[in-house]
Coordinates of N, CA and C in Angstrom, one line a residue:
M1189 N -30.4 21.7 29.0 CA -31.1 20.5 28.4 C -30.5 19.3 28.8
V1190 N -31.3 18.3 29.2 CA -31.1 17.0 29.7 C -30.4 16.1 28.7
D1191 N -29.3 15.4 28.8 CA -28.9 14.4 28.0 C -29.7 12.9 28.2
R1192 N -30.4 12.8 27.2 CA -31.3 11.6 27.0 C -30.5 10.2 26.8
L1193 N -29.5 10.3 26.4 CA -28.6 9.2 25.8 C -28.1 8.5 27.1
S1194 N -28.0 7.3 27.1 CA -27.2 6.5 28.2 C -25.8 6.4 27.8
K1195 N -25.0 6.2 28.6 CA -23.7 6.1 28.7 C -23.3 5.1 27.5
T1196 N -24.0 4.1 27.4 CA -23.7 3.0 26.3 C -23.9 3.7 25.0
D1197 N -25.2 4.3 24.9 CA -25.4 5.0 23.6 C -24.5 6.0 23.2
R1198 N -23.9 6.8 24.1 CA -23.0 7.8 23.7 C -21.6 7.1 23.3
A1199 N -21.2 6.1 23.9 CA -20.1 5.3 23.7 C -20.3 4.6 22.3
I1200 N -21.4 4.2 21.9 CA -21.7 3.5 20.6 C -21.7 4.6 19.6
N1201 N -22.4 5.8 19.9 CA -22.3 7.0 18.8 C -20.8 7.4 18.7
H1202 N -20.0 7.4 19.9 CA -18.7 7.9 19.6 C -17.7 6.9 18.6
Y1203 N -17.9 5.6 18.9 CA -17.3 4.7 18.3 C -17.8 4.5 16.9
E1204 N -19.0 4.7 16.6 CA -19.7 4.7 15.2 C -19.0 6.0 14.3
S1205 N -19.0 7.2 14.9 CA -18.3 8.2 14.3 C -16.8 7.9 14.0
I1206 N -16.1 7.2 14.9 CA -14.6 6.9 14.5 C -14.6 5.8 13.4
R1207 N -15.5 4.9 13.6 CA -15.5 3.9 12.5 C -16.0 4.6 11.0
I1208 N -16.7 5.4 11.1 CA -17.0 6.1 9.8 C -15.8 6.9 9.2
S1209 N -15.2 7.6 10.2 CA -14.2 8.5 9.8 C -13.0 7.2 9.2
I1210 N -12.8 6.4 10.0 CA -11.8 5.4 9.4 C -12.2 4.7 8.0
R1211 N -13.3 4.4 8.0 CA -13.8 3.9 6.6 C -13.7 4.8 5.4
E1212 N -13.9 6.2 5.8 CA -13.7 7.3 4.8 C -12.0 7.3 4.4
E1213 N -11.3 7.3 5.6 CA -9.9 7.2 5.1 C -9.4 6.1 4.4
I1214 N -9.9 4.9 4.7 CA -9.6 3.8 3.7 C -9.9 3.9 2.5
L1215 N -11.1 4.5 2.2 CA -11.6 4.8 0.8 C -10.7 5.8 0.1
F1216 N -10.3 6.9 1.0 CA -9.4 7.7 0.3 C -8.1 7.1 0.0
R1217 N -7.5 6.2 0.7 CA -6.4 5.6 0.7 C -6.4 4.7 -0.8
I1218 N -7.5 4.0 -0.8 CA -7.7 3.2 -2.0 C -7.8 4.2 -3.3
G1219 N -8.5 5.3 -3.3 CA -8.3 6.2 -4.4 C -7.0 6.9 -4.6
Q1220 N -6.3 7.1 -3.4 CA -4.9 7.7 -3.8 C -4.0 6.6 -4.4
R1221 N -4.2 5.4 -4.2 CA -3.1 4.3 -4.7 C -3.6 4.4 -6.2
D1222 N -4.8 4.3 -6.5 CA -5.2 4.2 -7.9 C -4.7 5.6 -8.7
S1223 N -4.7 6.7 -8.1 CA -4.2 8.0 -8.7 C -2.6 7.8 -8.9
F1224 N -2.0 7.3 -7.8 CA -0.5 7.1 -7.9 C -0.1 6.1 -9.2
S1225 N -1.0 5.1 -9.3 CA -0.8 4.1 -10.3 C -1.0 4.9 -11.7
N1226 N -1.9 5.6 -11.8 CA -2.2 6.2 -13.0 C -1.1 7.3 -13.3
Y1227 N -0.6 7.9 -12.3 CA 0.6 8.8 -12.4 C 1.9 8.1 -13.1
L1228 N 2.1 6.8 -12.2 CA 3.2 5.9 -12.9 C 3.0 5.6 -14.2
A1229 N 2.0 5.2 -14.6 CA 1.6 4.8 -16.0 C 2.0 6.0 -16.9
V1230 N 1.5 7.2 -16.5 CA 1.7 8.2 -17.5 C 3.1 8.9 -17.5
S1231 N 3.7 8.6 -16.2 CA 5.2 9.1 -16.3 C 6.1 8.3 -17.0
L1232 N 5.8 7.0 -16.9 CA 6.7 6.0 -17.7 C 6.3 6.1 -19.3
G1233 N 5.0 6.4 -19.5 CA 4.9 6.6 -20.9 C 5.5 7.9 -21.5
T1234 N 5.4 8.7 -20.6 CA 6.2 10.1 -21.1 C 7.7 9.9 -21.2
I1235 N 8.2 9.1 -20.5 CA 9.8 8.9 -20.3 C 10.0 8.3 -21.7
V1236 N 9.3 7.1 -22.0 CA 9.6 6.3 -23.0 C 9.4 7.3 -24.4
T1237 N 8.4 8.0 -24.4 CA 8.0 8.9 -25.6 C 9.2 9.9 -25.8
A1238 N 9.7 10.4 -24.5 CA 10.7 11.5 -24.6 C 12.1 10.8 -25.2
A1239 N 12.3 9.7 -24.6 CA 13.6 9.0 -25.1 C 13.7 8.9 -26.5
F1240 N 12.4 8.3 -27.1 CA 12.5 8.0 -28.6 C 12.4 9.4 -29.5
L1241 N 11.7 10.3 -28.9 CA 11.6 11.5 -29.7 C 12.7 12.4 -29.8
S1242 N 13.5 12.2 -28.6 CA 14.7 13.0 -28.4 C 16.1 12.2 -29.2
N1243 N 15.8 11.1 -29.6 CA 16.7 10.0 -30.1 C 18.0 9.9 -28.9
N1244 N 17.5 9.9 -27.7 CA 18.5 9.9 -26.6 C 18.0 8.9 -25.7
I1245 N 18.6 7.6 -25.9 CA 18.2 6.4 -25.0 C 18.4 6.5 -23.6
L1246 N 19.4 7.4 -23.3 CA 19.6 7.5 -21.9 C 18.7 8.2 -21.0
V1247 N 17.7 8.9 -21.6 CA 16.5 9.5 -20.9 C 15.7 8.3 -20.4
L1248 N 15.6 7.0 -20.8 CA 15.2 6.0 -20.2 C 15.6 5.6 -18.9
L1249 N 16.8 5.9 -18.5 CA 17.2 5.7 -17.2 C 16.5 6.5 -16.1
I1250 N 15.7 7.6 -16.5 CA 14.8 8.0 -15.5 C 13.7 7.3 -15.0
A1251 N 13.2 6.3 -15.9 CA 12.3 5.4 -15.6 C 12.2 4.8 -14.3
P1252 N 13.3 4.1 -14.0 CA 13.4 3.3 -12.7 C 13.2 4.2 -11.5
F1253 N 13.7 5.5 -11.6 CA 13.5 6.5 -10.4 C 11.8 6.8 -10.4
A1254 N 11.5 7.0 -11.5 CA 9.9 7.2 -11.6 C 9.2 6.2 -10.9
S1255 N 9.4 5.0 -11.3 CA 8.8 3.9 -10.7 C 9.1 3.6 -9.4
I1256 N 10.4 3.9 -8.9 CA 10.7 3.8 -7.3 C 9.8 5.0 -6.6
Y1257 N 9.8 6.1 -7.2 CA 9.1 7.2 -6.3 C 7.7 6.8 -6.4
F1258 N 6.8 6.5 -7.4 CA 5.4 6.3 -7.2 C 5.3 4.8 -6.5
T1259 N 6.1 3.9 -6.6 CA 5.9 2.7 -5.9 C 6.0 3.0 -4.4
S1260 N 7.1 3.8 -4.1 CA 7.1 4.1 -2.5 C 6.0 4.7 -2.1
M1261 N 5.3 5.7 -2.8 CA 4.2 6.5 -2.5 C 3.0 5.4 -2.2
I1262 N 2.8 4.5 -3.2 CA 1.8 3.4 -3.1 C 1.9 2.5 -1.8
M1263 N 3.2 2.2 -1.5 CA 3.4 1.4 -0.4 C 3.2 2.0 0.8
H1264 N 3.6 3.4 0.8 CA 3.3 4.3 2.0 C 1.7 4.2 2.4
S1265 N 1.1 4.5 1.2 CA -0.6 4.4 1.4 C -0.8 2.9 1.8
Y1266 N -0.3 2.1 1.4 CA -0.9 0.8 1.8 C -0.3 0.5 3.3
E1267 N 0.8 1.1 3.8 CA 1.2 1.0 5.1 C 0.1 1.7 6.0
I1268 N -0.1 3.0 5.7 CA -1.2 3.6 6.5 C -2.5 2.9 6.6
H1269 N -2.8 2.4 5.3 CA -4.1 1.7 5.3 C -4.1 0.4 6.4
V1270 N -3.0 -0.4 6.1 CA -3.0 -1.4 7.0 C -2.8 -1.0 8.7
K1271 N -2.4 0.1 8.9 CA -2.5 0.6 10.3 C -3.8 0.9 10.8
I1272 N -4.5 1.7 9.9 CA -5.9 2.1 10.3 C -7.0 1.0 10.1
M1273 N -6.7 0.0 9.4 CA -7.5 -1.1 9.2 C -7.3 -2.0 10.5
T1274 N -6.2 -2.1 10.9 CA -5.8 -2.9 12.1 C -6.5 -2.1 13.5
Y1275 N -6.5 -0.8 13.4 CA -6.9 0.0 14.6 C -8.7 -0.6 14.5
L1276 N -9.1 -0.3 13.5 CA -10.4 -0.7 13.3 C -10.9 -2.1 13.7
R1277 N -10.0 -2.9 13.2 CA -10.4 -4.4 13.6 C -10.2 -4.7 14.9
D1278 N -9.0 -4.1 15.5 CA -8.6 -4.6 17.0 C -9.2 -3.7 18.0
I1279 N -9.5 -2.5 17.9 CA -10.0 -1.6 18.9 C -11.5 -1.2 18.6
I1280 N -11.8 -0.7 17.5 CA -13.1 0.0 17.5 C -14.3 -1.0 17.1
E1281 N -14.0 -2.1 16.3 CA -15.0 -3.0 16.1 C -15.2 -4.1 17.2
P1282 N -14.2 -4.5 18.0 CA -14.5 -5.2 19.2 C -15.4 -4.5 20.2
E1283 N -15.0 -3.3 20.4 CA -15.7 -2.5 21.5 C -17.0 -2.2 21.0
L1284 N -17.4 -2.0 19.7 CA -18.7 -1.8 19.3 C -19.5 -3.0 19.6
S1285 N -18.9 -4.3 19.2 CA -19.5 -5.6 19.3 C -19.8 -5.7 20.7
R1286 N -19.0 -5.3 21.7 CA -19.2 -5.5 23.0 C -20.5 -4.7 23.5
L1287 N -20.4 -3.5 23.0 CA -21.4 -2.5 23.5 C -22.9 -2.9 22.9
C1288 N -22.8 -3.4 21.7 CA -24.1 -3.8 20.9 C -24.4 -5.1 21.3
E1289 N -23.6 -5.8 21.9 CA -23.7 -7.2 22.2 C -24.1 -8.1 21.0
T1290 N -23.2 -7.9 20.0 CA -23.1 -8.7 18.9 C -21.8 -9.4 18.7
P1291 N -21.8 -10.5 17.8 CA -20.5 -11.1 17.6 C -19.5 -10.3 16.8
C1292 N -18.3 -10.2 17.4 CA -17.3 -9.5 16.7 C -17.0 -10.0 15.2
E1293 N -17.3 -11.4 15.0 CA -16.9 -11.9 13.7 C -18.0 -11.2 12.6
H1294 N -18.9 -10.6 12.9 CA -19.8 -9.9 12.1 C -19.4 -8.6 11.6
E1295 N -18.5 -7.9 12.3 CA -17.8 -6.7 11.9 C -17.0 -6.9 10.7
W1296 N -16.9 -6.0 9.8 CA -16.6 -6.0 8.4 C -15.1 -6.3 8.6
E1297 N -14.1 -5.5 9.1 CA -12.6 -5.8 8.9 C -12.3 -7.0 9.7
Y1298 N -13.0 -7.4 10.7 CA -12.7 -8.8 11.3 C -13.1 -10.0 10.4
F1299 N -14.4 -9.7 10.0 CA -14.7 -10.9 8.8 C -13.7 -11.0 7.7
Y1300 N -13.4 -9.7 7.2 CA -12.5 -9.7 6.0 C -11.2 -10.4 6.1
T1301 N -10.7 -9.8 7.2 CA -9.1 -10.3 7.4 C -9.1 -11.7 7.8
S1302 N -10.1 -12.3 8.5 CA -10.1 -13.5 8.8 C -10.3 -14.6 7.7
R1303 N -10.8 -14.0 6.7 CA -11.2 -15.1 5.4 C -10.4 -14.7 4.3
Y1304 N -10.1 -13.6 4.0 CA -9.5 -13.2 2.7 C -8.0 -12.7 2.8
K1305 N -7.2 -13.1 2.0 CA -6.0 -12.5 1.9 C -5.7 -11.4 0.9
S1306 N -5.3 -10.3 1.5 CA -5.3 -9.0 0.5 C -3.6 -8.9 0.1
G1307 N -3.3 -8.1 -0.7 CA -2.1 -7.6 -1.0 C -1.5 -8.1 -2.4
I1308 N -2.4 -8.5 -3.2 CA -1.9 -9.1 -4.6 C -1.5 -7.8 -5.4
R1309 N -2.2 -6.6 -5.4 CA -1.8 -5.6 -6.0 C -0.5 -4.9 -5.5
R1310 N -0.3 -4.9 -4.1 CA 0.5 -4.4 -3.5 C 2.1 -5.1 -4.0
H1311 N 1.9 -6.6 -4.2 CA 3.1 -7.3 -4.6 C 3.2 -7.0 -6.2
F1312 N 2.1 -6.8 -7.0 CA 2.4 -6.3 -8.3 C 3.2 -5.2 -8.5
Y1313 N 2.9 -4.0 -7.8 CA 3.7 -2.9 -7.8 C 5.0 -3.1 -7.3
V1314 N 5.4 -3.8 -6.6 CA 6.9 -4.1 -6.0 C 7.5 -4.9 -7.2
Y1315 N 7.0 -5.8 -7.7 CA 7.6 -6.6 -8.6 C 7.7 -6.1 -9.9
S1316 N 6.8 -5.0 -10.2 CA 6.8 -4.2 -11.6 C 8.1 -3.4 -11.3
M1317 N 8.1 -2.8 -10.3 CA 9.4 -1.8 -10.0 C 10.5 -2.6 -10.1
Y1318 N 10.7 -3.7 -9.6 CA 12.0 -4.5 -9.7 C 12.3 -4.7 -11.4
L1319 N 11.3 -5.2 -12.0 CA 11.4 -5.3 -13.4 C 11.9 -4.2 -14.1
I1320 N 11.3 -2.9 -14.0 CA 11.6 -1.9 -14.5 C 13.0 -1.5 -14.1
C1321 N 13.4 -1.5 -13.0 CA 14.7 -1.2 -12.3 C 15.9 -2.1 -13.0
L1322 N 15.5 -3.3 -13.4 CA 16.5 -4.4 -13.7 C 16.6 -4.1 -15.3
F1323 N 15.4 -4.2 -15.9 CA 15.4 -4.3 -17.5 C 15.7 -3.0 -18.2
V1324 N 15.4 -1.8 -17.7 CA 15.7 -0.5 -18.4 C 17.1 -0.3 -18.4
P1325 N 17.9 -0.5 -17.3 CA 19.4 -0.3 -17.6 C 20.0 -1.3 -18.7
I1326 N 19.5 -2.6 -18.5 CA 20.0 -3.6 -19.5 C 19.6 -3.2 -20.9
I1327 N 18.4 -2.7 -21.2 CA 18.0 -2.3 -22.4 C 18.9 -1.1 -22.9
V1328 N 19.1 -0.1 -22.0 CA 19.9 1.0 -22.5 C 21.3 0.6 -22.8
Y1329 N 21.8 -0.2 -21.9 CA 23.3 -0.9 -22.2 C 23.3 -1.6 -23.5
L1330 N 22.2 -2.3 -23.9 CA 22.3 -3.2 -25.2 C 22.1 -2.3 -26.3
I1331 N 21.4 -1.2 -26.3 CA 21.4 -0.3 -27.2 C 22.5 0.7 -27.4
E1332 N 23.0 1.2 -26.3 CA 24.3 1.9 -26.3 C 25.4 1.3 -25.4
P1333 N 26.0 0.4 -25.9 CA 27.0 -0.3 -25.0 C 28.3 0.7 -24.6
S1334 N 28.4 1.8 -25.4 CA 29.5 2.6 -25.2 C 29.2 3.5 -23.9
T1335 N 28.0 3.6 -23.5 CA 27.7 4.4 -22.1 C 27.3 3.4 -21.1
W1336 N 28.2 2.5 -20.7 CA 27.8 1.5 -20.0 C 27.8 2.0 -18.4
I1337 N 28.6 3.2 -18.2 CA 28.5 3.6 -16.7 C 27.2 4.1 -16.3
A1338 N 26.5 4.9 -16.9 CA 25.2 5.3 -16.6 C 24.2 4.3 -16.5
P1339 N 24.0 3.2 -17.2 CA 23.2 2.0 -16.9 C 23.6 1.4 -15.6
L1340 N 24.9 1.2 -15.5 CA 25.4 0.5 -14.5 C 25.1 1.0 -13.1
L1341 N 25.3 2.5 -13.0 CA 25.0 3.2 -11.9 C 23.6 3.2 -11.6
C1342 N 22.9 3.5 -12.6 CA 21.3 3.4 -12.5 C 20.8 2.0 -12.0
L1343 N 21.5 1.0 -12.6 CA 21.1 -0.4 -12.0 C 21.4 -0.6 -10.4
F1344 N 22.6 -0.1 -10.1 CA 23.0 -0.3 -8.7 C 22.2 0.6 -7.7
I1345 N 21.9 1.8 -8.1 CA 21.2 2.7 -7.1 C 19.8 2.4 -7.2
S1346 N 19.1 2.1 -8.2 CA 17.6 1.8 -8.3 C 17.5 0.4 -7.6
W1347 N 18.4 -0.5 -7.8 CA 18.2 -1.9 -7.2 C 18.3 -1.7 -5.7
G1348 N 19.3 -0.9 -5.1 CA 19.2 -0.8 -3.7 C 18.0 0.0 -3.1
L1349 N 17.6 1.0 -3.8 CA 16.2 1.5 -3.5 C 15.0 0.5 -3.4
C1350 N 15.1 -0.3 -4.6 CA 14.1 -1.3 -4.7 C 14.1 -2.3 -3.5
C1351 N 15.4 -2.8 -3.2 CA 15.3 -3.8 -2.0 C 14.9 -3.0 -0.7
W1352 N 15.1 -1.7 -0.5 CA 14.7 -1.0 0.7 C 13.2 -1.0 0.6
I1353 N 12.6 -0.6 -0.4 CA 11.2 -0.6 -0.5 C 10.5 -2.0 -0.3
K1354 N 11.3 -3.0 -0.9 CA 10.7 -4.5 -0.7 C 10.7 -4.9 0.7
I1355 N 11.8 -4.4 1.3 CA 12.0 -4.8 2.8 C 10.8 -4.2 3.7
R1356 N 10.6 -2.8 3.3 CA 9.5 -2.2 4.0 C 8.2 -2.8 3.8
N1357 N 7.8 -3.2 2.6 CA 6.6 -3.8 2.1 C 6.4 -5.1 2.8
D1358 N 7.5 -5.9 2.8 CA 7.5 -7.2 3.5 C 7.1 -7.1 5.0
E1359 N 7.8 -6.0 5.7 CA 7.4 -5.8 7.2 C 6.1 -5.5 7.2
V1360 N 5.3 -4.7 6.6 CA 3.8 -4.4 6.5 C 3.1 -5.7 6.3
T1361 N 3.5 -6.3 5.4 CA 2.7 -7.4 4.7 C 2.8 -8.5 6.1
K1362 N 4.1 -8.7 6.6 CA 4.3 -9.8 7.7 C 3.4 -9.4 9.0
S1363 N 3.5 -8.2 9.4 CA 2.8 -7.6 10.7 C 1.3 -8.0 10.4
S1364 N 0.7 -7.5 9.2 CA -0.6 -7.9 8.9 C -0.9 -9.2 8.8
E1365 N -0.2 -10.2 8.4 CA -0.5 -11.6 8.1 C -0.4 -12.2 9.4
N1366 N 0.6 -11.8 10.3 CA 0.8 -12.3 11.8 C -0.4 -12.2 12.5
K1367 N -1.1 -11.0 12.4 CA -2.2 -10.5 13.2 C -3.4 -11.4 12.8
N1368 N -3.5 -11.6 11.4 CA -4.7 -12.3 10.9 C -4.6 -14.0 11.4
E1369 N -3.3 -14.4 11.3 CA -3.1 -15.8 11.9 C -3.4 -15.8 13.3
E1370 N -3.0 -14.7 14.1 CA -3.5 -14.8 15.5 C -4.9 -14.8 15.8
D1371 N -5.7 -14.1 14.9 CA -7.1 -13.9 14.9 C -7.8 -15.2 14.7
N1372 N -7.1 -15.9 13.8 CA -7.7 -17.2 13.3 C -7.5 -18.4 14.2
K1373 N -6.7 -18.2 15.2 CA -6.4 -19.4 16.1 C -7.3 -19.4 17.1

């Protein structure tokens, strides 16, 4: 059988299939973060309920670690999302534009990242994690001052983990913002 598609048409089909796959992965990442957010809310609610039903306020000290775990999963999903979005914007879309002889500015990721700032939800998760890791140990200490060692350890350990996650989040955000600024010049 003779292949009737030109080399350009085959290249366009190839890049289109990659673009479709990447867009599906991006949609999966968005859904994944929504699921992790739901798991976080349910786990925090469960921890609070368990603490009050068992009359053991120290159970609340699990909450910062649940928050850290789910926030780190959410941040990892954002990190992968940024990498695949960057690949789509910097490699696939410009090549498709070149092959189709259309302006790159009309491609979705290029258009979106050159005009809109994303990351509001990402920062919400990180700052919520900080608040949980700060206030839960303080609340436990205020309710049960005789058990000051556990809240203090929880505070130091969770705060260190929060800082590590925040640094990773800032690196991803900064690399994404730097690329957007370069594109806008």
